[in-house]
Amino acid sequence: MTNQNSFLDELALKWKEEDDKFFLDSPYSNDYVEMEISETKKHAWPIDEHEIAESHNLVTIFESHFRNSKHAGFVPYFDMIDEMFNDKTFPPPELDLGTIIVFEDIQLTDVLSGVEGNFGNKGCVISKKLLSLLRQHNIGQFQTYSLKVRHRNNLLSNYVYLHFHNYADKYVDFSKSRFYIQKGSDLDVENRTVITVTSLSEIEKIEDNQNSQLERVDWKNLVSIHPKELFLSKNDLDLFKFEDLSTTDFFMSVRLAKEIDKENITGFDLKKTTKLKMLYS
C-alpha cells in the first residue's frame, strides 16, 4: 500500500515543478528576488508553541484600546491578537507577545517565521541583528514588539516580532504586466489562461462576471486572477508584498538581498524570480 504522506509529498513536488514551469517563459528579474522562509526537515516551521499567556500586558492593552460593543465577556487571548494586528494599523509598541518555543532539534536562525496562525502573513520573528539591517532600508511602516524565545532550556531576548506594511500595488504598470485566470484549484496548473488587464477594477469585474453565473457549490469552475509577470514603475522598495492583487509572495530588492548575503543572515531563502521587474523608461 502506498504511504499516504509519501504520496502527498510527491504530489506537492509535482505541482511545484509544474507551477515553476508556468512562470519560466519570461526572463529572470535583475531587480528583485522572492523571499521564502526556509523549510525544516521535520517541521512545517521552527516554532513549536506560542505562550501568549506569558505576556505581561496583553489583556490590559486589549481592554484599554480594543474592547468594544461586539465583545461580550471573556475574549480568548489569540482572538485579542487577531483584533490588534491587521493590514493598516499597529498595536501600541509596548505590547509584549509572551514567549515562543522553538523546536529543540532546530538550529536558531535570524528569521524564525511568523508566529504561525496568530498574525496572518504580515510579519515575522527576527533577530535584532537583522532588524538593525532592515532599519537601513525601505520596508515601509513597521513596528517591533518584544517577546522571548525559549530554545533548549535557554530563554533568549535577542529577537523581536516585526510587523510591517509595505505594498507595491500603486507602482504596477498594467499596460506592461501579464496576469492569468485560474479556474478551480490553484493546484490545477493546466487550467490557467494568460490575459492582460488594464486595472484592478477590471480584474474584479472579470471575476464577478464569471463567478456570478455559477452555482454556489460549483467551486471547481470558480475563477480567480493572479499576477504572472508584473512590471513596476521606478521605486525604492526593499521588502514588500501586494495588498490587493491575488498573491501572497514577499519580494526583496537585489540591493537588500546583497546586504543579507554579505551579513550571513539566516532563516530564509532568496530565489530568482520571473514574476517581478522594474521599468526604467
PDB file of C-alpha atoms in Angstrom:
ATOM      1  CA  MET A   1       0.000   0.000   0.000  1.00  0.00           C
ATOM      2  CA  THR A   2       1.284   3.469  -0.907  1.00  0.00           C
ATOM      3  CA  ASN A   3       2.214   5.555   2.109  1.00  0.00           C
ATOM      4  CA  GLN A   4      -0.232   8.490   2.240  1.00  0.00           C
ATOM      5  CA  ASN A   5       2.374  11.007   3.362  1.00  0.00           C
ATOM      6  CA  SER A   6       4.788   9.921   0.621  1.00  0.00           C
ATOM      7  CA  PHE A   7       2.050  10.231  -1.969  1.00  0.00           C
ATOM      8  CA  LEU A   8       1.171  13.747  -0.806  1.00  0.00           C
ATOM      9  CA  ASP A   9       4.839  14.761  -0.797  1.00  0.00           C
ATOM     10  CA  GLU A  10       5.238  13.505  -4.368  1.00  0.00           C
ATOM     11  CA  LEU A  11       2.078  15.305  -5.411  1.00  0.00           C
ATOM     12  CA  ALA A  12       3.286  18.543  -3.847  1.00  0.00           C
ATOM     13  CA  LEU A  13       6.655  18.281  -5.623  1.00  0.00           C
ATOM     14  CA  LYS A  14       4.952  17.561  -8.945  1.00  0.00           C
ATOM     15  CA  TRP A  15       2.700  20.599  -8.540  1.00  0.00           C
ATOM     16  CA  LYS A  16       5.669  22.804  -7.621  1.00  0.00           C
ATOM     17  CA  GLU A  17       7.547  21.706 -10.738  1.00  0.00           C
ATOM     18  CA  GLU A  18       4.527  22.420 -12.943  1.00  0.00           C
ATOM     19  CA  ASP A  19       3.896  25.731 -11.216  1.00  0.00           C
ATOM     20  CA  ASP A  20       7.538  26.788 -11.652  1.00  0.00           C
ATOM     21  CA  LYS A  21       7.440  25.926 -15.376  1.00  0.00           C
ATOM     22  CA  PHE A  22       4.398  28.140 -15.834  1.00  0.00           C
ATOM     23  CA  PHE A  23       6.440  31.200 -14.862  1.00  0.00           C
ATOM     24  CA  LEU A  24       9.669  30.320 -16.679  1.00  0.00           C
ATOM     25  CA  ASP A  25       8.626  31.531 -20.136  1.00  0.00           C
ATOM     26  CA  SER A  26       9.918  35.011 -19.275  1.00  0.00           C
ATOM     27  CA  PRO A  27      13.399  36.168 -18.166  1.00  0.00           C
ATOM     28  CA  TYR A  28      14.530  36.377 -14.584  1.00  0.00           C
ATOM     29  CA  SER A  29      14.403  39.720 -12.832  1.00  0.00           C
ATOM     30  CA  ASN A  30      17.529  41.819 -12.354  1.00  0.00           C
ATOM     31  CA  ASP A  31      15.798  43.929  -9.708  1.00  0.00           C
ATOM     32  CA  TYR A  32      14.001  41.604  -7.289  1.00  0.00           C
ATOM     33  CA  VAL A  33      14.118  38.190  -5.663  1.00  0.00           C
ATOM     34  CA  GLU A  34      11.416  36.215  -3.886  1.00  0.00           C
ATOM     35  CA  MET A  35      11.772  35.648  -0.161  1.00  0.00           C
ATOM     36  CA  GLU A  36      10.656  32.377   1.414  1.00  0.00           C
ATOM     37  CA  ILE A  37      11.042  31.191   4.992  1.00  0.00           C
ATOM     38  CA  SER A  38      13.462  28.245   4.971  1.00  0.00           C
ATOM     39  CA  GLU A  39      11.817  24.876   5.313  1.00  0.00           C
ATOM     40  CA  THR A  40      12.915  22.479   8.022  1.00  0.00           C
ATOM     41  CA  LYS A  41      13.301  18.743   7.551  1.00  0.00           C
ATOM     42  CA  LYS A  42      10.935  17.681  10.318  1.00  0.00           C
ATOM     43  CA  HIS A  43       8.596  20.602  10.914  1.00  0.00           C
ATOM     44  CA  ALA A  44       6.451  22.958   8.867  1.00  0.00           C
ATOM     45  CA  TRP A  45       8.037  25.898  10.726  1.00  0.00           C
ATOM     46  CA  PRO A  46      10.534  26.364  13.552  1.00  0.00           C
ATOM     47  CA  ILE A  47       8.066  27.459  16.232  1.00  0.00           C
ATOM     48  CA  ASP A  48       6.578  24.704  18.384  1.00  0.00           C
ATOM     49  CA  GLU A  49       4.364  26.774  20.691  1.00  0.00           C
ATOM     50  CA  HIS A  50       3.410  30.353  21.392  1.00  0.00           C
ATOM     51  CA  GLU A  51       2.872  31.004  25.087  1.00  0.00           C
ATOM     52  CA  ILE A  52       0.886  34.214  24.720  1.00  0.00           C
ATOM     53  CA  ALA A  53      -0.411  33.936  28.286  1.00  0.00           C
ATOM     54  CA  GLU A  54       3.110  34.869  29.446  1.00  0.00           C
ATOM     55  CA  SER A  55       2.572  38.390  28.100  1.00  0.00           C
ATOM     56  CA  HIS A  56       2.524  40.861  30.975  1.00  0.00           C
ATOM     57  CA  ASN A  57       0.245  43.413  29.297  1.00  0.00           C
ATOM     58  CA  LEU A  58      -1.806  41.800  26.515  1.00  0.00           C
ATOM     59  CA  VAL A  59      -5.080  41.839  28.445  1.00  0.00           C
ATOM     60  CA  THR A  60      -4.542  45.355  29.782  1.00  0.00           C
ATOM     61  CA  ILE A  61      -3.850  46.778  26.330  1.00  0.00           C
ATOM     62  CA  PHE A  62      -6.800  44.958  24.786  1.00  0.00           C
ATOM     63  CA  GLU A  63      -9.189  46.211  27.463  1.00  0.00           C
ATOM     64  CA  SER A  64      -7.891  49.774  27.181  1.00  0.00           C
ATOM     65  CA  HIS A  65      -7.675  50.134  23.398  1.00  0.00           C
ATOM     66  CA  PHE A  66      -9.623  47.423  21.593  1.00  0.00           C
ATOM     67  CA  ARG A  67     -12.627  46.159  23.541  1.00  0.00           C
ATOM     68  CA  ASN A  68     -15.915  47.434  22.118  1.00  0.00           C
ATOM     69  CA  SER A  69     -19.614  46.570  21.998  1.00  0.00           C
ATOM     70  CA  LYS A  70     -19.091  43.478  19.849  1.00  0.00           C
ATOM     71  CA  HIS A  71     -17.016  41.821  22.584  1.00  0.00           C
ATOM     72  CA  ALA A  72     -19.174  40.055  25.140  1.00  0.00           C
ATOM     73  CA  GLY A  73     -17.472  38.673  28.245  1.00  0.00           C
ATOM     74  CA  PHE A  74     -14.193  36.775  28.009  1.00  0.00           C
ATOM     75  CA  VAL A  75     -12.165  37.132  24.807  1.00  0.00           C
ATOM     76  CA  PRO A  76      -9.611  34.359  24.096  1.00  0.00           C
ATOM     77  CA  TYR A  77      -6.018  35.589  24.019  1.00  0.00           C
ATOM     78  CA  PHE A  78      -5.436  34.745  20.372  1.00  0.00           C
ATOM     79  CA  ASP A  79      -8.678  36.482  19.401  1.00  0.00           C
ATOM     80  CA  MET A  80      -7.243  39.558  21.113  1.00  0.00           C
ATOM     81  CA  ILE A  81      -4.139  39.231  18.964  1.00  0.00           C
ATOM     82  CA  ASP A  82      -6.267  38.905  15.836  1.00  0.00           C
ATOM     83  CA  GLU A  83      -8.082  42.113  16.730  1.00  0.00           C
ATOM     84  CA  MET A  84      -4.863  44.027  17.286  1.00  0.00           C
ATOM     85  CA  PHE A  85      -2.893  43.144  14.164  1.00  0.00           C
ATOM     86  CA  ASN A  86      -4.222  43.985  10.718  1.00  0.00           C
ATOM     87  CA  ASP A  87      -3.077  45.326   7.345  1.00  0.00           C
ATOM     88  CA  LYS A  88      -3.373  49.004   8.226  1.00  0.00           C
ATOM     89  CA  THR A  89      -2.678  49.670  11.891  1.00  0.00           C
ATOM     90  CA  PHE A  90      -0.317  48.765  14.705  1.00  0.00           C
ATOM     91  CA  PRO A  91      -0.980  47.859  18.343  1.00  0.00           C
ATOM     92  CA  PRO A  92       0.777  50.031  20.942  1.00  0.00           C
ATOM     93  CA  PRO A  93       4.558  49.455  20.754  1.00  0.00           C
ATOM     94  CA  GLU A  94       4.737  48.437  24.419  1.00  0.00           C
ATOM     95  CA  LEU A  95       2.701  45.286  23.716  1.00  0.00           C
ATOM     96  CA  ASP A  96       4.540  42.195  24.960  1.00  0.00           C
ATOM     97  CA  LEU A  97       3.938  38.996  22.982  1.00  0.00           C
ATOM     98  CA  GLY A  98       4.928  36.470  25.617  1.00  0.00           C
ATOM     99  CA  THR A  99       7.219  33.570  24.773  1.00  0.00           C
ATOM    100  CA  ILE A 100       7.669  31.389  21.717  1.00  0.00           C
ATOM    101  CA  ILE A 101       9.172  27.921  21.999  1.00  0.00           C
ATOM    102  CA  VAL A 102      11.408  26.750  19.156  1.00  0.00           C
ATOM    103  CA  PHE A 103      11.756  23.036  18.447  1.00  0.00           C
ATOM    104  CA  GLU A 104      14.859  21.694  20.164  1.00  0.00           C
ATOM    105  CA  ASP A 105      16.159  19.921  17.046  1.00  0.00           C
ATOM    106  CA  ILE A 106      16.218  23.167  15.049  1.00  0.00           C
ATOM    107  CA  GLN A 107      19.200  25.468  14.915  1.00  0.00           C
ATOM    108  CA  LEU A 108      18.378  29.095  15.671  1.00  0.00           C
ATOM    109  CA  THR A 109      18.421  31.450  12.690  1.00  0.00           C
ATOM    110  CA  ASP A 110      17.895  35.173  12.158  1.00  0.00           C
ATOM    111  CA  VAL A 111      14.342  34.551  10.918  1.00  0.00           C
ATOM    112  CA  LEU A 112      12.054  32.228  12.871  1.00  0.00           C
ATOM    113  CA  SER A 113       8.997  32.678  10.656  1.00  0.00           C
ATOM    114  CA  GLY A 114       5.764  34.343  11.722  1.00  0.00           C
ATOM    115  CA  VAL A 115       4.037  33.321  14.927  1.00  0.00           C
ATOM    116  CA  GLU A 116       2.037  30.846  12.900  1.00  0.00           C
ATOM    117  CA  GLY A 117      -1.709  31.203  12.728  1.00  0.00           C
ATOM    118  CA  ASN A 118      -1.872  34.231  15.010  1.00  0.00           C
ATOM    119  CA  PHE A 119      -0.715  37.116  12.829  1.00  0.00           C
ATOM    120  CA  GLY A 120      -1.661  36.211   9.280  1.00  0.00           C
ATOM    121  CA  ASN A 121       1.014  36.927   6.702  1.00  0.00           C
ATOM    122  CA  LYS A 122       2.080  40.329   7.978  1.00  0.00           C
ATOM    123  CA  GLY A 123       5.406  39.881   9.744  1.00  0.00           C
ATOM    124  CA  CYS A 124       7.931  37.542  11.296  1.00  0.00           C
ATOM    125  CA  VAL A 125      10.114  36.865  14.315  1.00  0.00           C
ATOM    126  CA  ILE A 126      13.599  38.168  13.548  1.00  0.00           C
ATOM    127  CA  SER A 127      16.905  38.667  15.317  1.00  0.00           C
ATOM    128  CA  LYS A 128      17.934  42.145  16.414  1.00  0.00           C
ATOM    129  CA  LYS A 129      20.905  41.779  14.068  1.00  0.00           C
ATOM    130  CA  LEU A 130      18.540  41.518  11.098  1.00  0.00           C
ATOM    131  CA  LEU A 131      16.349  44.306  12.461  1.00  0.00           C
ATOM    132  CA  SER A 132      19.361  46.642  12.501  1.00  0.00           C
ATOM    133  CA  LEU A 133      19.977  45.900   8.823  1.00  0.00           C
ATOM    134  CA  LEU A 134      16.327  46.321   7.803  1.00  0.00           C
ATOM    135  CA  ARG A 135      16.128  49.711   9.514  1.00  0.00           C
ATOM    136  CA  GLN A 136      18.596  50.968   6.899  1.00  0.00           C
ATOM    137  CA  HIS A 137      16.272  50.021   4.033  1.00  0.00           C
ATOM    138  CA  ASN A 138      12.746  50.774   2.838  1.00  0.00           C
ATOM    139  CA  ILE A 139      10.407  48.243   4.419  1.00  0.00           C
ATOM    140  CA  GLY A 140       7.559  50.723   4.769  1.00  0.00           C
ATOM    141  CA  GLN A 141       5.705  51.381   8.008  1.00  0.00           C
ATOM    142  CA  PHE A 142       6.779  49.000  10.749  1.00  0.00           C
ATOM    143  CA  GLN A 143       6.730  48.386  14.462  1.00  0.00           C
ATOM    144  CA  THR A 144       8.553  45.824  16.572  1.00  0.00           C
ATOM    145  CA  TYR A 145       7.169  44.009  19.613  1.00  0.00           C
ATOM    146  CA  SER A 146       9.046  42.337  22.430  1.00  0.00           C
ATOM    147  CA  LEU A 147       8.930  38.606  23.024  1.00  0.00           C
ATOM    148  CA  LYS A 148      11.117  35.907  24.491  1.00  0.00           C
ATOM    149  CA  VAL A 149      12.415  32.865  22.646  1.00  0.00           C
ATOM    150  CA  ARG A 150      12.863  29.599  24.544  1.00  0.00           C
ATOM    151  CA  HIS A 151      15.212  27.125  22.891  1.00  0.00           C
ATOM    152  CA  ARG A 152      16.848  24.095  24.536  1.00  0.00           C
ATOM    153  CA  ASN A 153      16.073  25.469  28.010  1.00  0.00           C
ATOM    154  CA  ASN A 154      17.631  28.841  27.171  1.00  0.00           C
ATOM    155  CA  LEU A 155      15.467  31.967  27.362  1.00  0.00           C
ATOM    156  CA  LEU A 156      16.654  34.483  24.769  1.00  0.00           C
ATOM    157  CA  SER A 157      15.831  38.169  24.395  1.00  0.00           C
ATOM    158  CA  ASN A 158      17.627  38.938  21.137  1.00  0.00           C
ATOM    159  CA  TYR A 159      14.532  38.509  18.945  1.00  0.00           C
ATOM    160  CA  VAL A 160      11.530  40.730  18.185  1.00  0.00           C
ATOM    161  CA  TYR A 161       8.320  40.373  16.261  1.00  0.00           C
ATOM    162  CA  LEU A 162       8.428  42.670  13.212  1.00  0.00           C
ATOM    163  CA  HIS A 163       5.012  43.791  11.979  1.00  0.00           C
ATOM    164  CA  PHE A 164       5.152  45.871   8.800  1.00  0.00           C
ATOM    165  CA  HIS A 165       3.074  47.215   5.926  1.00  0.00           C
ATOM    166  CA  ASN A 166       4.792  47.799   2.613  1.00  0.00           C
ATOM    167  CA  TYR A 167       2.816  47.384  -0.585  1.00  0.00           C
ATOM    168  CA  ALA A 168       3.813  47.821  -4.220  1.00  0.00           C
ATOM    169  CA  ASP A 169       0.320  47.960  -5.785  1.00  0.00           C
ATOM    170  CA  LYS A 170       0.498  51.633  -6.733  1.00  0.00           C
ATOM    171  CA  TYR A 171       3.632  51.027  -8.802  1.00  0.00           C
ATOM    172  CA  VAL A 172       2.140  48.312 -11.051  1.00  0.00           C
ATOM    173  CA  ASP A 173       2.085  49.206 -14.750  1.00  0.00           C
ATOM    174  CA  PHE A 174      -0.894  47.213 -16.001  1.00  0.00           C
ATOM    175  CA  SER A 175      -0.129  48.013 -19.649  1.00  0.00           C
ATOM    176  CA  LYS A 176       3.116  46.017 -19.442  1.00  0.00           C
ATOM    177  CA  SER A 177       2.105  43.343 -16.926  1.00  0.00           C
ATOM    178  CA  ARG A 178       0.534  39.924 -17.516  1.00  0.00           C
ATOM    179  CA  PHE A 179      -1.968  38.001 -15.419  1.00  0.00           C
ATOM    180  CA  TYR A 180      -3.651  34.622 -15.574  1.00  0.00           C
ATOM    181  CA  ILE A 181      -7.111  33.298 -14.958  1.00  0.00           C
ATOM    182  CA  GLN A 182      -7.062  30.289 -12.637  1.00  0.00           C
ATOM    183  CA  LYS A 183     -10.079  28.038 -12.988  1.00  0.00           C
ATOM    184  CA  GLY A 184     -10.760  25.882  -9.934  1.00  0.00           C
ATOM    185  CA  SER A 185      -7.934  24.850  -7.617  1.00  0.00           C
ATOM    186  CA  ASP A 186      -4.543  26.593  -7.674  1.00  0.00           C
ATOM    187  CA  LEU A 187      -3.083  23.091  -7.976  1.00  0.00           C
ATOM    188  CA  ASP A 188      -4.592  22.703 -11.450  1.00  0.00           C
ATOM    189  CA  VAL A 189      -1.859  24.404 -13.445  1.00  0.00           C
ATOM    190  CA  GLU A 190      -3.357  23.271 -16.757  1.00  0.00           C
ATOM    191  CA  ASN A 191      -6.489  25.324 -16.087  1.00  0.00           C
ATOM    192  CA  ARG A 192      -4.700  28.664 -16.448  1.00  0.00           C
ATOM    193  CA  THR A 193      -5.211  31.229 -19.184  1.00  0.00           C
ATOM    194  CA  VAL A 194      -2.806  34.135 -19.589  1.00  0.00           C
ATOM    195  CA  ILE A 195      -4.504  37.532 -20.028  1.00  0.00           C
ATOM    196  CA  THR A 196      -3.783  41.248 -19.936  1.00  0.00           C
ATOM    197  CA  VAL A 197      -5.902  43.725 -17.980  1.00  0.00           C
ATOM    198  CA  THR A 198      -5.922  47.494 -17.617  1.00  0.00           C
ATOM    199  CA  SER A 199      -6.650  47.859 -13.901  1.00  0.00           C
ATOM    200  CA  LEU A 200      -7.542  46.196 -10.637  1.00  0.00           C
ATOM    201  CA  SER A 201     -11.191  47.070 -11.247  1.00  0.00           C
ATOM    202  CA  GLU A 202     -11.097  45.110 -14.498  1.00  0.00           C
ATOM    203  CA  ILE A 203      -9.775  42.077 -12.616  1.00  0.00           C
ATOM    204  CA  GLU A 204     -12.645  42.344 -10.147  1.00  0.00           C
ATOM    205  CA  LYS A 205     -15.162  42.758 -12.957  1.00  0.00           C
ATOM    206  CA  ILE A 206     -13.953  39.641 -14.808  1.00  0.00           C
ATOM    207  CA  GLU A 207     -14.038  37.559 -11.633  1.00  0.00           C
ATOM    208  CA  ASP A 208     -17.506  38.806 -10.679  1.00  0.00           C
ATOM    209  CA  ASN A 209     -18.967  38.264 -14.164  1.00  0.00           C
ATOM    210  CA  GLN A 210     -17.699  34.702 -14.482  1.00  0.00           C
ATOM    211  CA  ASN A 211     -18.371  33.570 -10.920  1.00  0.00           C
ATOM    212  CA  SER A 212     -21.855  35.089 -10.692  1.00  0.00           C
ATOM    213  CA  GLN A 213     -23.046  32.620 -13.300  1.00  0.00           C
ATOM    214  CA  LEU A 214     -22.018  29.592 -11.249  1.00  0.00           C
ATOM    215  CA  GLU A 215     -23.942  27.623  -8.696  1.00  0.00           C
ATOM    216  CA  ARG A 216     -22.737  28.301  -5.151  1.00  0.00           C
ATOM    217  CA  VAL A 217     -21.281  24.790  -4.765  1.00  0.00           C
ATOM    218  CA  ASP A 218     -19.589  24.767  -8.179  1.00  0.00           C
ATOM    219  CA  TRP A 219     -16.141  25.539  -6.746  1.00  0.00           C
ATOM    220  CA  LYS A 220     -14.375  23.540  -9.492  1.00  0.00           C
ATOM    221  CA  ASN A 221     -15.286  26.229 -12.005  1.00  0.00           C
ATOM    222  CA  LEU A 222     -14.670  29.282  -9.844  1.00  0.00           C
ATOM    223  CA  VAL A 223     -12.136  31.647 -11.383  1.00  0.00           C
ATOM    224  CA  SER A 224      -9.557  33.913  -9.808  1.00  0.00           C
ATOM    225  CA  ILE A 225      -6.983  36.185 -11.432  1.00  0.00           C
ATOM    226  CA  HIS A 226      -3.362  36.229 -10.318  1.00  0.00           C
ATOM    227  CA  PRO A 227      -0.202  38.051 -11.427  1.00  0.00           C
ATOM    228  CA  LYS A 228       2.090  36.216 -13.818  1.00  0.00           C
ATOM    229  CA  GLU A 229       4.655  38.901 -14.657  1.00  0.00           C
ATOM    230  CA  LEU A 230       4.434  42.342 -13.035  1.00  0.00           C
ATOM    231  CA  PHE A 231       6.262  45.473 -14.112  1.00  0.00           C
ATOM    232  CA  LEU A 232       6.706  48.227 -11.552  1.00  0.00           C
ATOM    233  CA  SER A 233       7.448  51.876 -12.151  1.00  0.00           C
ATOM    234  CA  LYS A 234      10.676  53.128 -10.575  1.00  0.00           C
ATOM    235  CA  ASN A 235      10.603  52.882  -6.764  1.00  0.00           C
ATOM    236  CA  ASP A 236      12.834  52.353  -3.746  1.00  0.00           C
ATOM    237  CA  LEU A 237      11.003  49.459  -2.048  1.00  0.00           C
ATOM    238  CA  ASP A 238      13.271  46.874  -0.423  1.00  0.00           C
ATOM    239  CA  LEU A 239      10.966  44.360   1.296  1.00  0.00           C
ATOM    240  CA  PHE A 240       7.304  44.274   0.307  1.00  0.00           C
ATOM    241  CA  LYS A 241       4.256  42.414  -0.973  1.00  0.00           C
ATOM    242  CA  PHE A 242       0.987  43.307  -2.689  1.00  0.00           C
ATOM    243  CA  GLU A 243      -2.166  44.339  -0.904  1.00  0.00           C
ATOM    244  CA  ASP A 244      -4.952  43.982  -3.471  1.00  0.00           C
ATOM    245  CA  LEU A 245      -3.516  41.672  -6.106  1.00  0.00           C
ATOM    246  CA  SER A 246      -4.110  37.992  -5.533  1.00  0.00           C
ATOM    247  CA  THR A 247      -0.682  36.868  -4.392  1.00  0.00           C
ATOM    248  CA  THR A 248       0.946  36.274  -1.003  1.00  0.00           C
ATOM    249  CA  ASP A 249       4.544  36.378  -2.280  1.00  0.00           C
ATOM    250  CA  PHE A 250       7.100  38.525  -0.492  1.00  0.00           C
ATOM    251  CA  PHE A 251       9.704  40.268  -2.655  1.00  0.00           C
ATOM    252  CA  MET A 252      13.050  41.834  -1.864  1.00  0.00           C
ATOM    253  CA  SER A 253      15.198  44.267  -3.821  1.00  0.00           C
ATOM    254  CA  VAL A 254      18.504  42.934  -5.088  1.00  0.00           C
ATOM    255  CA  ARG A 255      20.307  45.706  -3.184  1.00  0.00           C
ATOM    256  CA  LEU A 256      18.910  44.433   0.125  1.00  0.00           C
ATOM    257  CA  ALA A 257      19.489  40.807  -0.897  1.00  0.00           C
ATOM    258  CA  LYS A 258      23.187  41.564  -1.398  1.00  0.00           C
ATOM    259  CA  GLU A 259      23.401  43.024   2.112  1.00  0.00           C
ATOM    260  CA  ILE A 260      21.572  39.995   3.522  1.00  0.00           C
ATOM    261  CA  ASP A 261      24.104  37.709   1.870  1.00  0.00           C
ATOM    262  CA  LYS A 262      27.060  39.830   2.958  1.00  0.00           C
ATOM    263  CA  GLU A 263      25.947  39.768   6.610  1.00  0.00           C
ATOM    264  CA  ASN A 264      25.266  35.993   6.535  1.00  0.00           C
ATOM    265  CA  ILE A 265      21.635  36.414   7.614  1.00  0.00           C
ATOM    266  CA  THR A 266      19.974  33.020   8.003  1.00  0.00           C
ATOM    267  CA  GLY A 267      16.432  31.654   8.129  1.00  0.00           C
ATOM    268  CA  PHE A 268      15.023  32.400   4.719  1.00  0.00           C
ATOM    269  CA  ASP A 269      15.762  31.570   1.110  1.00  0.00           C
ATOM    270  CA  LEU A 270      16.164  34.111  -1.669  1.00  0.00           C
ATOM    271  CA  LYS A 271      15.033  32.801  -5.039  1.00  0.00           C
ATOM    272  CA  LYS A 272      15.439  34.210  -8.507  1.00  0.00           C
ATOM    273  CA  THR A 273      12.065  35.256  -9.869  1.00  0.00           C
ATOM    274  CA  THR A 274      10.466  35.983 -13.237  1.00  0.00           C
ATOM    275  CA  LYS A 275       7.364  37.432 -11.597  1.00  0.00           C
ATOM    276  CA  LEU A 276       8.519  40.984 -10.963  1.00  0.00           C
ATOM    277  CA  LYS A 277      10.591  43.555 -12.828  1.00  0.00           C
ATOM    278  CA  MET A 278      11.168  47.311 -12.744  1.00  0.00           C
ATOM    279  CA  LEU A 279      10.503  49.639 -15.655  1.00  0.00           C
ATOM    280  CA  TYR A 280      13.300  52.067 -16.448  1.00  0.00           C
ATOM    281  CA  SER A 281      11.686  54.126 -19.195  1.00  0.00           C
TER     282      SER A 281
END
